[in-house]
PDB file of C-alpha atoms in Angstrom:
ATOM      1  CA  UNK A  13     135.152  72.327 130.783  1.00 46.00           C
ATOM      2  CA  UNK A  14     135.127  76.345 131.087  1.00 46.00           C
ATOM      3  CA  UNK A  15     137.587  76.483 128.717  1.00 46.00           C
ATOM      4  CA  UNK A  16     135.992  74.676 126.802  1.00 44.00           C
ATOM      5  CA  UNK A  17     132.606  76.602 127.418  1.00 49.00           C
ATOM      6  CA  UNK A  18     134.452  79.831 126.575  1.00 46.00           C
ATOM      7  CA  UNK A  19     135.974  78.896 123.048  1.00 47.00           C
ATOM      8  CA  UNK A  20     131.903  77.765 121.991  1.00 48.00           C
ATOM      9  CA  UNK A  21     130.772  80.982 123.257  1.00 50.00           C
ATOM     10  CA  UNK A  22     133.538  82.864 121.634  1.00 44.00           C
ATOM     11  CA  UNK A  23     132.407  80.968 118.015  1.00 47.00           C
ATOM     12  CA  UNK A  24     129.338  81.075 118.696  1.00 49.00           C
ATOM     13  CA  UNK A  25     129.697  85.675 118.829  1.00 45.00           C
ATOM     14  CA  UNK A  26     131.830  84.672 115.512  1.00 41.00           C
ATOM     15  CA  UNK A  27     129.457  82.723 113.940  1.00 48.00           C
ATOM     16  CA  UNK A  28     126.313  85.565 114.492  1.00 48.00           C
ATOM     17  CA  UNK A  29     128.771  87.833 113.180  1.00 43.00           C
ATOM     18  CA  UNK A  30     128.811  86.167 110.288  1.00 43.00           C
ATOM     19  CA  UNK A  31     125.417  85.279 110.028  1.00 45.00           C
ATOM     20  CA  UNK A  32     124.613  88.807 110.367  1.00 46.00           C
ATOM     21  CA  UNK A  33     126.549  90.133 108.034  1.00 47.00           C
ATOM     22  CA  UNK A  34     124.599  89.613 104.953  1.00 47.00           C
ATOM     23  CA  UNK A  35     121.651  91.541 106.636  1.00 51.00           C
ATOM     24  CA  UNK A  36     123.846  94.322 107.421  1.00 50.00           C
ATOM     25  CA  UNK A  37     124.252  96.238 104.219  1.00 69.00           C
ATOM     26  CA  UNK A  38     121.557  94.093 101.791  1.00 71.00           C
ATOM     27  CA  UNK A  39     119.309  96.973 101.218  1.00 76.00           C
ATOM     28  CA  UNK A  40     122.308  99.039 100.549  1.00 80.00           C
ATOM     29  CA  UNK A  41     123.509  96.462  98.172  1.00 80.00           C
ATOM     30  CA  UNK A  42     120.214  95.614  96.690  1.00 80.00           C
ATOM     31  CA  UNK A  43     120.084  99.419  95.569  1.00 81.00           C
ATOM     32  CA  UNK A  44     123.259  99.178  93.525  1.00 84.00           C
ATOM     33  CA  UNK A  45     121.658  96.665  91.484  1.00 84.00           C
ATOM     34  CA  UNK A  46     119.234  98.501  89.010  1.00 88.00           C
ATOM     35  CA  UNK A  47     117.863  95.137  87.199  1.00 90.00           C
ATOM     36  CA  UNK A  48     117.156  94.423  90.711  1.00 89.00           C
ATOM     37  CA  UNK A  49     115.496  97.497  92.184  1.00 92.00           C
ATOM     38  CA  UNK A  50     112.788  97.212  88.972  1.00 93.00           C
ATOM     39  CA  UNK A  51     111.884  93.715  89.661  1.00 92.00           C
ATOM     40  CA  UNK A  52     111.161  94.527  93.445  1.00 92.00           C
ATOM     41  CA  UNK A  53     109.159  97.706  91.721  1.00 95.00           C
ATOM     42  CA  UNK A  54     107.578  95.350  89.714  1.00 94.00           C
ATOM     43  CA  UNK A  55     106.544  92.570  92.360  1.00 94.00           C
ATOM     44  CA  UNK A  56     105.462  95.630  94.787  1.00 94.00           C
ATOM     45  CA  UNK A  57     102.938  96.292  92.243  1.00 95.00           C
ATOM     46  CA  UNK A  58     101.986  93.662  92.113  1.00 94.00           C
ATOM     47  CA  UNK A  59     101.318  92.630  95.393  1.00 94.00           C
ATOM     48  CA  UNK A  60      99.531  96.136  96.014  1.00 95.00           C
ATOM     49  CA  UNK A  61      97.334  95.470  93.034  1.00 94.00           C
ATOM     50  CA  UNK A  62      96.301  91.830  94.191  1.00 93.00           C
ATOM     51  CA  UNK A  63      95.793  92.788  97.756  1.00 93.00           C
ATOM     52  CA  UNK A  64      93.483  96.134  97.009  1.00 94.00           C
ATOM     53  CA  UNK A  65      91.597  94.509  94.010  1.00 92.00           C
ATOM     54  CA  UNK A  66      88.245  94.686  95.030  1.00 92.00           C
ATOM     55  CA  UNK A  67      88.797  98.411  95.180  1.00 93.00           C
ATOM     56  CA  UNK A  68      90.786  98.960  91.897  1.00 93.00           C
ATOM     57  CA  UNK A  69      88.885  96.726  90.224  1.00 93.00           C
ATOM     58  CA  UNK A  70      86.390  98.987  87.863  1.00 92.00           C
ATOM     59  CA  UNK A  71      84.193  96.092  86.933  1.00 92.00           C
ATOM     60  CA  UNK A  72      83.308  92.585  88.732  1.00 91.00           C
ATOM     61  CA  UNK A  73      85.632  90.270  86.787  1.00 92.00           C
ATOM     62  CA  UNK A  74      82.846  87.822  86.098  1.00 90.00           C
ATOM     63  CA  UNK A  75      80.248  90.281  85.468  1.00 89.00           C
ATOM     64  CA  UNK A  76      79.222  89.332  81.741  1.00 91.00           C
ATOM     65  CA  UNK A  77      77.321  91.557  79.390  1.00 89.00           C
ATOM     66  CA  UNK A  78      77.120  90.277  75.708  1.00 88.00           C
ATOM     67  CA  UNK A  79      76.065  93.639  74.437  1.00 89.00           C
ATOM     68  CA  UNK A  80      79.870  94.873  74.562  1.00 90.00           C
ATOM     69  CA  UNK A  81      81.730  91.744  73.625  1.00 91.00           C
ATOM     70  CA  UNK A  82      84.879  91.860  72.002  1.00 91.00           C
ATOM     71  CA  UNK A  83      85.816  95.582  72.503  1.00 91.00           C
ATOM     72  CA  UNK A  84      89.262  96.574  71.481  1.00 91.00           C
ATOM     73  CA  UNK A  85      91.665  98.361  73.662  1.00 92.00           C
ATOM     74  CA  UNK A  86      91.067 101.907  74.864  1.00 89.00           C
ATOM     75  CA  UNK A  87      87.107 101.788  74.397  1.00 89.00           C
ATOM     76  CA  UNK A  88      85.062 104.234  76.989  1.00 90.00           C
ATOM     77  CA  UNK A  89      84.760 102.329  80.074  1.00 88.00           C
ATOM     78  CA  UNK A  90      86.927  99.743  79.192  1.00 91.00           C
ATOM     79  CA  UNK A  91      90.588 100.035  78.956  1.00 93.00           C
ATOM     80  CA  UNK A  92      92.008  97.341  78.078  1.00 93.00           C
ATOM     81  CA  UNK A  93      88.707  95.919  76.241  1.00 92.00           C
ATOM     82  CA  UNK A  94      86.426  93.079  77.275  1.00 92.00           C
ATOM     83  CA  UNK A  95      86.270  89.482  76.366  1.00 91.00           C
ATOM     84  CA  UNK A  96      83.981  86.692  74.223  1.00 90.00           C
ATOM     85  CA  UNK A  97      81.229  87.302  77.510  1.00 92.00           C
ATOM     86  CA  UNK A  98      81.561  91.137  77.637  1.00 92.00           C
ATOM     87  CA  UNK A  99      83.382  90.591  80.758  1.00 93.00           C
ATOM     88  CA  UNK A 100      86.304  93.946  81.415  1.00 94.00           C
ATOM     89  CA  UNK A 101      89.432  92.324  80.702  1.00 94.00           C
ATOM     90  CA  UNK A 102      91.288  95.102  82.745  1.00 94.00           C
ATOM     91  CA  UNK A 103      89.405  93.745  86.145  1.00 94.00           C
ATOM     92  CA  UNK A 104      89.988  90.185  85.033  1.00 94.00           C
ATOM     93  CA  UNK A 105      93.910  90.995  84.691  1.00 95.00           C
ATOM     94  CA  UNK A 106      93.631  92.397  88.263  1.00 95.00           C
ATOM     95  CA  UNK A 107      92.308  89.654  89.684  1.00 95.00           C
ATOM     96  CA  UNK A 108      94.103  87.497  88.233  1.00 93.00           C
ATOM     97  CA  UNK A 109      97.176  88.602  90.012  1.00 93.00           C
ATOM     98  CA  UNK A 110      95.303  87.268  92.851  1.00 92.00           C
ATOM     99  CA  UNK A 111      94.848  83.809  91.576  1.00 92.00           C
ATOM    100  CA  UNK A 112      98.786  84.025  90.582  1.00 91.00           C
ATOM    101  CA  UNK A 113     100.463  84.948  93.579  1.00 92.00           C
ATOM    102  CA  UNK A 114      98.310  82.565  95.469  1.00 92.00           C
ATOM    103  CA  UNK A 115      99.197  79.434  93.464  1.00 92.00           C
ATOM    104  CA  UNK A 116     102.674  80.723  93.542  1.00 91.00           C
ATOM    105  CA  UNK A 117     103.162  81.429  97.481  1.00 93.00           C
ATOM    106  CA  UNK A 118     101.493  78.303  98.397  1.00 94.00           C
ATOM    107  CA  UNK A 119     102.842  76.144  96.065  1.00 93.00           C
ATOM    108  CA  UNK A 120     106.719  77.276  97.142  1.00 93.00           C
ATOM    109  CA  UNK A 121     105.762  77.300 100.669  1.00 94.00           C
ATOM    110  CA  UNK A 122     104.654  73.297 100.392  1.00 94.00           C
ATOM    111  CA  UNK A 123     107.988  72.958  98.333  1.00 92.00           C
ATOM    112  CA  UNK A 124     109.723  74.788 101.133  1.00 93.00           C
ATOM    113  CA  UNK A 125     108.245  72.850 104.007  1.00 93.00           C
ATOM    114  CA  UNK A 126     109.270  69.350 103.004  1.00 94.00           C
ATOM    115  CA  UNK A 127     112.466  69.902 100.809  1.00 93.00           C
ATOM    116  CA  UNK A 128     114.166  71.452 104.036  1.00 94.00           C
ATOM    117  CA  UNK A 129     112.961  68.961 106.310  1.00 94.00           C
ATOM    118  CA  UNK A 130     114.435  66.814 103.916  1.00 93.00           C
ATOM    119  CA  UNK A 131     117.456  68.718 102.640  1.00 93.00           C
ATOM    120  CA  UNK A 132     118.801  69.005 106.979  1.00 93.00           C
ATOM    121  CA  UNK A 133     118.341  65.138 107.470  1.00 93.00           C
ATOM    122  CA  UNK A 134     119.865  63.788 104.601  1.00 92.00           C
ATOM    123  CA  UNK A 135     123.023  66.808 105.094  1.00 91.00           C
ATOM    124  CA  UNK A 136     123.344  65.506 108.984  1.00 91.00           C
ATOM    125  CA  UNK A 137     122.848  62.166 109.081  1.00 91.00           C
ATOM    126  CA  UNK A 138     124.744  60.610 106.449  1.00 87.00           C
ATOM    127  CA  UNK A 139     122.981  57.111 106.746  1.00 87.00           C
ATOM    128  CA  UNK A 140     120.016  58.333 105.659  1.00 89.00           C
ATOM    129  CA  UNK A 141     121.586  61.023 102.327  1.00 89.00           C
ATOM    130  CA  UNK A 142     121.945  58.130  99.946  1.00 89.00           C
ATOM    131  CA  UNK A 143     118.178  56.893 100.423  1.00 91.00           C
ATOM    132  CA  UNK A 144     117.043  60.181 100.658  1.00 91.00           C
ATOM    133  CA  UNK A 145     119.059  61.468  97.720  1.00 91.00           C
ATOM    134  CA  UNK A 146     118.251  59.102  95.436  1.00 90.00           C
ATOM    135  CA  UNK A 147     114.486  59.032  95.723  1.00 90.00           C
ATOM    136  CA  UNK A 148     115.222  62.789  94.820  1.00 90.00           C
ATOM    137  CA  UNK A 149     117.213  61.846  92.133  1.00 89.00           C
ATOM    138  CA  UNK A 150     114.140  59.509  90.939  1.00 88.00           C
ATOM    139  CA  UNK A 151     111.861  62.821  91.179  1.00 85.00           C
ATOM    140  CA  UNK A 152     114.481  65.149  89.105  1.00 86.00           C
ATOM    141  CA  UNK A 153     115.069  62.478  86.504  1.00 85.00           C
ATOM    142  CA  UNK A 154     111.418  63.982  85.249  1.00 80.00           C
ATOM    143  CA  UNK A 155     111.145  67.256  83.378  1.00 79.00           C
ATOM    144  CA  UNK A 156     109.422  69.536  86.204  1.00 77.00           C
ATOM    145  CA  UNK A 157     106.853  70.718  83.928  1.00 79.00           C
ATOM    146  CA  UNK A 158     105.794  66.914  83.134  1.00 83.00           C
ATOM    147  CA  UNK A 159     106.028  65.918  86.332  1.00 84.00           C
ATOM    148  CA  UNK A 160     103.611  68.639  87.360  1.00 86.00           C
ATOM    149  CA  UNK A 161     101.289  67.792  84.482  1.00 86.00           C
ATOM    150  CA  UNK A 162     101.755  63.903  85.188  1.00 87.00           C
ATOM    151  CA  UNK A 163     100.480  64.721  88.764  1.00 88.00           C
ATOM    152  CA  UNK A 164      98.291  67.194  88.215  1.00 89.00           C
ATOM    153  CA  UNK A 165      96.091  64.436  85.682  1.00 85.00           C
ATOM    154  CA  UNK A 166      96.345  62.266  88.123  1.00 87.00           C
ATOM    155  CA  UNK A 167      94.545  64.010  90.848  1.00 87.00           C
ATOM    156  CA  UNK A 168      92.359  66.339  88.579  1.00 86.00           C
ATOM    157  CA  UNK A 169      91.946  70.020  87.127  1.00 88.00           C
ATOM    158  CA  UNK A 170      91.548  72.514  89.956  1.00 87.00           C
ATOM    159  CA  UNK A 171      93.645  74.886  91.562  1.00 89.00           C
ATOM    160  CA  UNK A 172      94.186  72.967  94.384  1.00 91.00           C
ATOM    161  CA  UNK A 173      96.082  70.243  92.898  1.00 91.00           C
ATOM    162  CA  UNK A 174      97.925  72.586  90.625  1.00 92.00           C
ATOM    163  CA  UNK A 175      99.373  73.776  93.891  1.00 92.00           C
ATOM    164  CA  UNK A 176     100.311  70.409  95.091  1.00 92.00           C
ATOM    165  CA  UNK A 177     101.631  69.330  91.759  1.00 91.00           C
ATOM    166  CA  UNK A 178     104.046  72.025  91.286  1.00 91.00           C
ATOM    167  CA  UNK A 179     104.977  71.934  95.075  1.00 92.00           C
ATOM    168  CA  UNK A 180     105.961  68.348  94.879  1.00 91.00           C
ATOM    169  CA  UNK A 181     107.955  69.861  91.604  1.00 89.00           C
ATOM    170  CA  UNK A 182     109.986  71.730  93.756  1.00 90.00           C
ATOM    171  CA  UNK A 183     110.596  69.574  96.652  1.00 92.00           C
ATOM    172  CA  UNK A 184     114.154  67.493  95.167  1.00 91.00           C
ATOM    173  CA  UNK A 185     115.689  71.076  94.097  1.00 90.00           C
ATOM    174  CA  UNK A 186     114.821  72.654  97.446  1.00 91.00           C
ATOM    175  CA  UNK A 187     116.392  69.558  98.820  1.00 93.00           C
ATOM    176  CA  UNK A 188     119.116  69.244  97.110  1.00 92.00           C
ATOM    177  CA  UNK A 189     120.176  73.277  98.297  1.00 90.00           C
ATOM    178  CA  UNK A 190     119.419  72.705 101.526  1.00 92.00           C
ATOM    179  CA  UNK A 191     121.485  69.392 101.392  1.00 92.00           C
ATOM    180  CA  UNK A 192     124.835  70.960  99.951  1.00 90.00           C
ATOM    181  CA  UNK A 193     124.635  73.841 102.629  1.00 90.00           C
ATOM    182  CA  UNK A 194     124.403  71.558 105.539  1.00 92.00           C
ATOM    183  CA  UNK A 195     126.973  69.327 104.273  1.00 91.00           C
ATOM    184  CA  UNK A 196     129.289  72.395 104.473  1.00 89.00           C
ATOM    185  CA  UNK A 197     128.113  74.230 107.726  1.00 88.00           C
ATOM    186  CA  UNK A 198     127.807  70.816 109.721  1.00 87.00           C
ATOM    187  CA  UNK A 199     131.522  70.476 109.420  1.00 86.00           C
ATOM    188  CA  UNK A 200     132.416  74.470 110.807  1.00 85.00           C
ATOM    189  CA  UNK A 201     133.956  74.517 114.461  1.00 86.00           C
ATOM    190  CA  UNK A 202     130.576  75.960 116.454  1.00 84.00           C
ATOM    191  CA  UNK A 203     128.670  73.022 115.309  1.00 86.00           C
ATOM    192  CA  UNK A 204     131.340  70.897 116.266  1.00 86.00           C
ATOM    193  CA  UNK A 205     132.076  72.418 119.457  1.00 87.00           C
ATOM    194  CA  UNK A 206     128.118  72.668 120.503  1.00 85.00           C
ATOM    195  CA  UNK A 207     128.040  68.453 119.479  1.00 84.00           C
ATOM    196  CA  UNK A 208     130.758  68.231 121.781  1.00 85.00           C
ATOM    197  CA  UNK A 209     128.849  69.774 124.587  1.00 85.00           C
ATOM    198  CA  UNK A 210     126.211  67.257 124.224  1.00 84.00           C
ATOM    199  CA  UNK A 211     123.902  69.336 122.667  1.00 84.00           C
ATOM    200  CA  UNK A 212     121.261  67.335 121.022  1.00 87.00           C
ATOM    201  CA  UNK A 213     120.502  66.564 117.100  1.00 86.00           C
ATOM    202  CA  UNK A 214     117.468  68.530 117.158  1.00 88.00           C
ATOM    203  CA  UNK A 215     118.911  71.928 118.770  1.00 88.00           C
ATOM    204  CA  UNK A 216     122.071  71.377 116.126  1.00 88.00           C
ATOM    205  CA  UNK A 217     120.089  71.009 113.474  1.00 89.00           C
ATOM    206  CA  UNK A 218     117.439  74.034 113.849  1.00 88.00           C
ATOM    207  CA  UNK A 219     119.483  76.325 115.932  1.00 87.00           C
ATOM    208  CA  UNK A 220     122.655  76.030 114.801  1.00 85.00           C
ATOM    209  CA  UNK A 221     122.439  74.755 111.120  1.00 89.00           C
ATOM    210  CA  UNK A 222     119.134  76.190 109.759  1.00 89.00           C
ATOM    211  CA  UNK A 223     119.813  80.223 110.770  1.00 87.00           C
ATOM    212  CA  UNK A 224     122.469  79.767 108.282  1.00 84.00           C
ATOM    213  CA  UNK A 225     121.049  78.189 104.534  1.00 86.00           C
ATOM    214  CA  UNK A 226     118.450  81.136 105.412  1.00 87.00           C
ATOM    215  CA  UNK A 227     120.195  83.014 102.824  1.00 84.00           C
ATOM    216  CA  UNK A 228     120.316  80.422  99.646  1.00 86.00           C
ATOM    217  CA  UNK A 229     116.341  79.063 100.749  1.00 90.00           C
ATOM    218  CA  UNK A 230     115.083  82.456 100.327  1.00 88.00           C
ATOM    219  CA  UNK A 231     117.209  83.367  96.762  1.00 86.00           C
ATOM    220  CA  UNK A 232     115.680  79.861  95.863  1.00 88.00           C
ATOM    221  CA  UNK A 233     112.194  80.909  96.620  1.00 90.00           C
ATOM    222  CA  UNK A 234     111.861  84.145  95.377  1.00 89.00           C
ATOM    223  CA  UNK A 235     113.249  82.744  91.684  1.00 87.00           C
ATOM    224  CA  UNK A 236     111.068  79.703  92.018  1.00 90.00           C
ATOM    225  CA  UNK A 237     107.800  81.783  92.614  1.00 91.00           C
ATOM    226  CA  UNK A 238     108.533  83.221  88.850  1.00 91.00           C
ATOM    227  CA  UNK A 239     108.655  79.521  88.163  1.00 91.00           C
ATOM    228  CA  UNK A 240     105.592  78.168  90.363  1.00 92.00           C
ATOM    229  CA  UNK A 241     103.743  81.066  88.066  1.00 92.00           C
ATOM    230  CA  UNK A 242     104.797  80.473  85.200  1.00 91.00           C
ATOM    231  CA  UNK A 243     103.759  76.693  85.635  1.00 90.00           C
ATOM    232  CA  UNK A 244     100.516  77.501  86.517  1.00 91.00           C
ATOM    233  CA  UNK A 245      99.678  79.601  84.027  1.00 91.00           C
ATOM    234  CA  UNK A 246     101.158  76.427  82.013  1.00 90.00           C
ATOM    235  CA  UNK A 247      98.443  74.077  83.534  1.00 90.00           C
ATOM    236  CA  UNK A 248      95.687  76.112  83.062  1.00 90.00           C
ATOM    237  CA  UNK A 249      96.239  77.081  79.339  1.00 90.00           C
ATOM    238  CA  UNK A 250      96.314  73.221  79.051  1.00 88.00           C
ATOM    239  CA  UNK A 251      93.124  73.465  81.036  1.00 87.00           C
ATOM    240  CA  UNK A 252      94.459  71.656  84.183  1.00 88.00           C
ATOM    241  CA  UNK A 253      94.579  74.327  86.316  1.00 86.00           C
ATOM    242  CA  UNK A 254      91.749  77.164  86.956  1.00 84.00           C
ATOM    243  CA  UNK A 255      88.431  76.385  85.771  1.00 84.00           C
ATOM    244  CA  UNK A 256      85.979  79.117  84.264  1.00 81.00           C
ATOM    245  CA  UNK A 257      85.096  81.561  85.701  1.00 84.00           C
ATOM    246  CA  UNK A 258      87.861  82.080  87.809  1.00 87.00           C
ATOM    247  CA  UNK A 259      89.888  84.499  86.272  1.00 89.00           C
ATOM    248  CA  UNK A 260      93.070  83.120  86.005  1.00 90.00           C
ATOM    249  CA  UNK A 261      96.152  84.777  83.433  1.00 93.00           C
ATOM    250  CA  UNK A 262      96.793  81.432  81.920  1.00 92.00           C
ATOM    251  CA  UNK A 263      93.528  80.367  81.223  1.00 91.00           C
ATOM    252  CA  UNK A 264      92.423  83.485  79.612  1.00 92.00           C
ATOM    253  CA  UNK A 265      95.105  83.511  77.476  1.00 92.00           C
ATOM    254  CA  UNK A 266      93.827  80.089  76.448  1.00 91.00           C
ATOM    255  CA  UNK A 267      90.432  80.882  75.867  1.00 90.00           C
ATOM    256  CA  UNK A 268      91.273  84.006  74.092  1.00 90.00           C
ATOM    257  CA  UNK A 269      93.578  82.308  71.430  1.00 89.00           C
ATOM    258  CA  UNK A 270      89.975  81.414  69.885  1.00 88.00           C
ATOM    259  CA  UNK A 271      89.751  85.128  69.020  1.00 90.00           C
ATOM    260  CA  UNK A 272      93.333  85.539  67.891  1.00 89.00           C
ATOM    261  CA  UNK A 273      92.407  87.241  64.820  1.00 90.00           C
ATOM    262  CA  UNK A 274      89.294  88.569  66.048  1.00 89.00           C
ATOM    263  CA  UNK A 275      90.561  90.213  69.227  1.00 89.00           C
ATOM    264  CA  UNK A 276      94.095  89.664  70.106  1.00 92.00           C
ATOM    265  CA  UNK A 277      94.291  91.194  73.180  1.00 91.00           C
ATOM    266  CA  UNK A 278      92.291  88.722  74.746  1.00 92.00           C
ATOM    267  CA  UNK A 279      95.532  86.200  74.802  1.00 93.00           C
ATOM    268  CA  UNK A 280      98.126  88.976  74.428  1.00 94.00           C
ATOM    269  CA  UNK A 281      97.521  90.911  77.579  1.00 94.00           C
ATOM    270  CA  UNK A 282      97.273  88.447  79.998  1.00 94.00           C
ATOM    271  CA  UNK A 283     100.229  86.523  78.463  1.00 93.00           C
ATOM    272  CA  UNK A 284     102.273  89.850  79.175  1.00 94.00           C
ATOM    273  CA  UNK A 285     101.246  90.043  82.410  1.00 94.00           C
ATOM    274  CA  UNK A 286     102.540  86.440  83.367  1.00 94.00           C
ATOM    275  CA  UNK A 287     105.901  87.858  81.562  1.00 94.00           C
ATOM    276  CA  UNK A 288     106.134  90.790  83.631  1.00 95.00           C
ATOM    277  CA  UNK A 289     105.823  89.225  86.928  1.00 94.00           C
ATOM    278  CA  UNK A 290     107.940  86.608  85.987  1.00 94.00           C
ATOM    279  CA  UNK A 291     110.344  89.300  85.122  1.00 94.00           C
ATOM    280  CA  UNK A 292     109.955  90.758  88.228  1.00 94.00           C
ATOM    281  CA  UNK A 293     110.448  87.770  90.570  1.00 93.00           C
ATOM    282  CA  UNK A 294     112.979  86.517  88.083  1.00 92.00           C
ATOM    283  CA  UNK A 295     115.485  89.864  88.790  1.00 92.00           C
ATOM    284  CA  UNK A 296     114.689  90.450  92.271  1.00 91.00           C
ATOM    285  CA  UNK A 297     115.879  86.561  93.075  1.00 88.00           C
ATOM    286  CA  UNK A 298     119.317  87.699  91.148  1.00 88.00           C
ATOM    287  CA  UNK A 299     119.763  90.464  92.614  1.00 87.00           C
ATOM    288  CA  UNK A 300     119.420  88.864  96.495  1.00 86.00           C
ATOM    289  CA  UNK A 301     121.394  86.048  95.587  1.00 84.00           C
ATOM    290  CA  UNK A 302     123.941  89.212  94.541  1.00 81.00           C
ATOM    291  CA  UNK A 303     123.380  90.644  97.440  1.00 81.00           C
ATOM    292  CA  UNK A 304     123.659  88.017  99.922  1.00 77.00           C
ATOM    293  CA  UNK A 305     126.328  86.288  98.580  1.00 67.00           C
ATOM    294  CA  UNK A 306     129.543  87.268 101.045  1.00 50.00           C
ATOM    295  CA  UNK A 307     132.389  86.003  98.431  1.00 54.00           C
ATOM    296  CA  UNK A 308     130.967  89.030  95.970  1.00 46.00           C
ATOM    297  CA  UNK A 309     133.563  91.584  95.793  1.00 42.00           C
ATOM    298  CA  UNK A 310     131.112  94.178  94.946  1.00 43.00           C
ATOM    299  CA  UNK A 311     129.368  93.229  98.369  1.00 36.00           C
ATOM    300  CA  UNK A 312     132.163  94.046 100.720  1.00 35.00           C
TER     301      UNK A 312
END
């Protein structure tokens, strides 16, 4: 029994080693990666900009004044112009990122929550992977974007359902990582040697097993917040999501394609803002999966 006590401490050392390792250096390798080091520029500003808008905001975004509707870009006072209520379409970008990163975060988090829970039972216990699997399957056999819509009419406009729609979009795919991961670490000698100890499921499971698909749940969610914003910028151009006032990127671009001709920038600016971030999240997800992928030669 102390012999046997010794080897599961032994891999257990090896096994933080390794789980370690892709820590280590990641900031070191994240800097070699250029495409990556501008997307984590990009989603800094972000993130700065959201969180201080109320003081880099120059305007209230719903302050309206019909006077100065329609101004063009680079008029005094107003940068980037104002929209169809004389509303400063530079403050309503701002906060917008607000609206954006919220709908994003929350609905990857809800995504996160369940497809994991899911994901580690249906890797462990095999009895319950085809059940679980195949209601998954029934959920990916639906275009995400019409599955989010489908739900999303179902249950009303409003942000709050946006956010449920397109975190039930991402449950199956979060599951479905999570899944192939266990399948593979469940089978390694610690976890073997820690079931033959008489450790229980639940210890396994979140002590042993979860530490390690750390690295592939949070590549998956930094690329999938590009998506979650993306998709909500869908819904509320459709007029699903954000209702008016709220300044929301998507929706402004959709009530600014009435004024196409007229004023452009109303749908062009916000629809390169949703580009940018998406741009952002988009190469700072490749260049962490880069970076904490071990079988990289350029990571050694």
């Amino acid at each position: 029994m102390a012999e046997i006590s010794k080897d599961t401490q032994a891999e257990k050392k090896v096994k933080n080693r390794s789980s370690k390792k892709p820590g280590l250096g990641l900031w070191k390798r994240l800097k070699k990666n250029k495409l990556a080091m501008a997307g984590l520029f990009i989603v800094s500003i972000i993130f700065i900009v959201a969180l201080f808008a109320p003081l880099i905001s120059p305007y209230d975004p719903d302050k309206q004044d019909v006077t100065i509707r329609l101004l063009k870009i680079g008029s005094p006072g107003h940068i980037l112009g104002t929209d169809e209520y004389g509303r400063d379409l530079l403050s309503r970008v701002i906060y917008g990122a607000r609206i954006s990163l919220l709908v994003g975060f929350c609905s990857v988090a809800f995504g996160l929550i369940f497809g994991v829970i899911l994901g580690l039972v249906s890797g462990y216990y095999s009895k319950l992977d085809s059940i679980i699997m195949r209601i998954v399957d029934i959920l990916l056999a639906f275009p995400g974007v019409l599955l989010a819509l489908a739900i999303v009419s179902a249950l009303g406009p409003g942000i709050i359902n946006v956010i449920i729609a397109i975190g039930i979009w991402s449950v199956p795919t979060v599951a479905r990582v999570v899944r192939s991961t266990v399948l593979y670490i469940k089978e390694l000698d610690y976890v073997t040697a820690a079931r033959a100890l008489g450790d229980t499921d639940f210890n396994i499971i979140f002590r042993e097993i979860l530490p390690n698909c750390i690295s592939p749940i949070i590549v998956y969610a930094t690329m999938r917040l590009a998506t979650a914003i993306l998709s909500a910028a869908t819904l509320s151009f459709l007029g699903l999501g954000a209702q008016p006032p709220m300044a929301e990127w998507g929706a402004m671009a959709s009530t600014g394609r009435n004024f196409i001709y007229q004023a452009p920038h109303l749908t062009l600016i916000p629809g390169a803002a949703i580009i940018i971030v998406v741009f952002g999240f988009n190469s700072l997800g490749d260049g962490l999966r880069d970076a904490l992928d071990p079988n990289l030669k350029n990571n050694l």
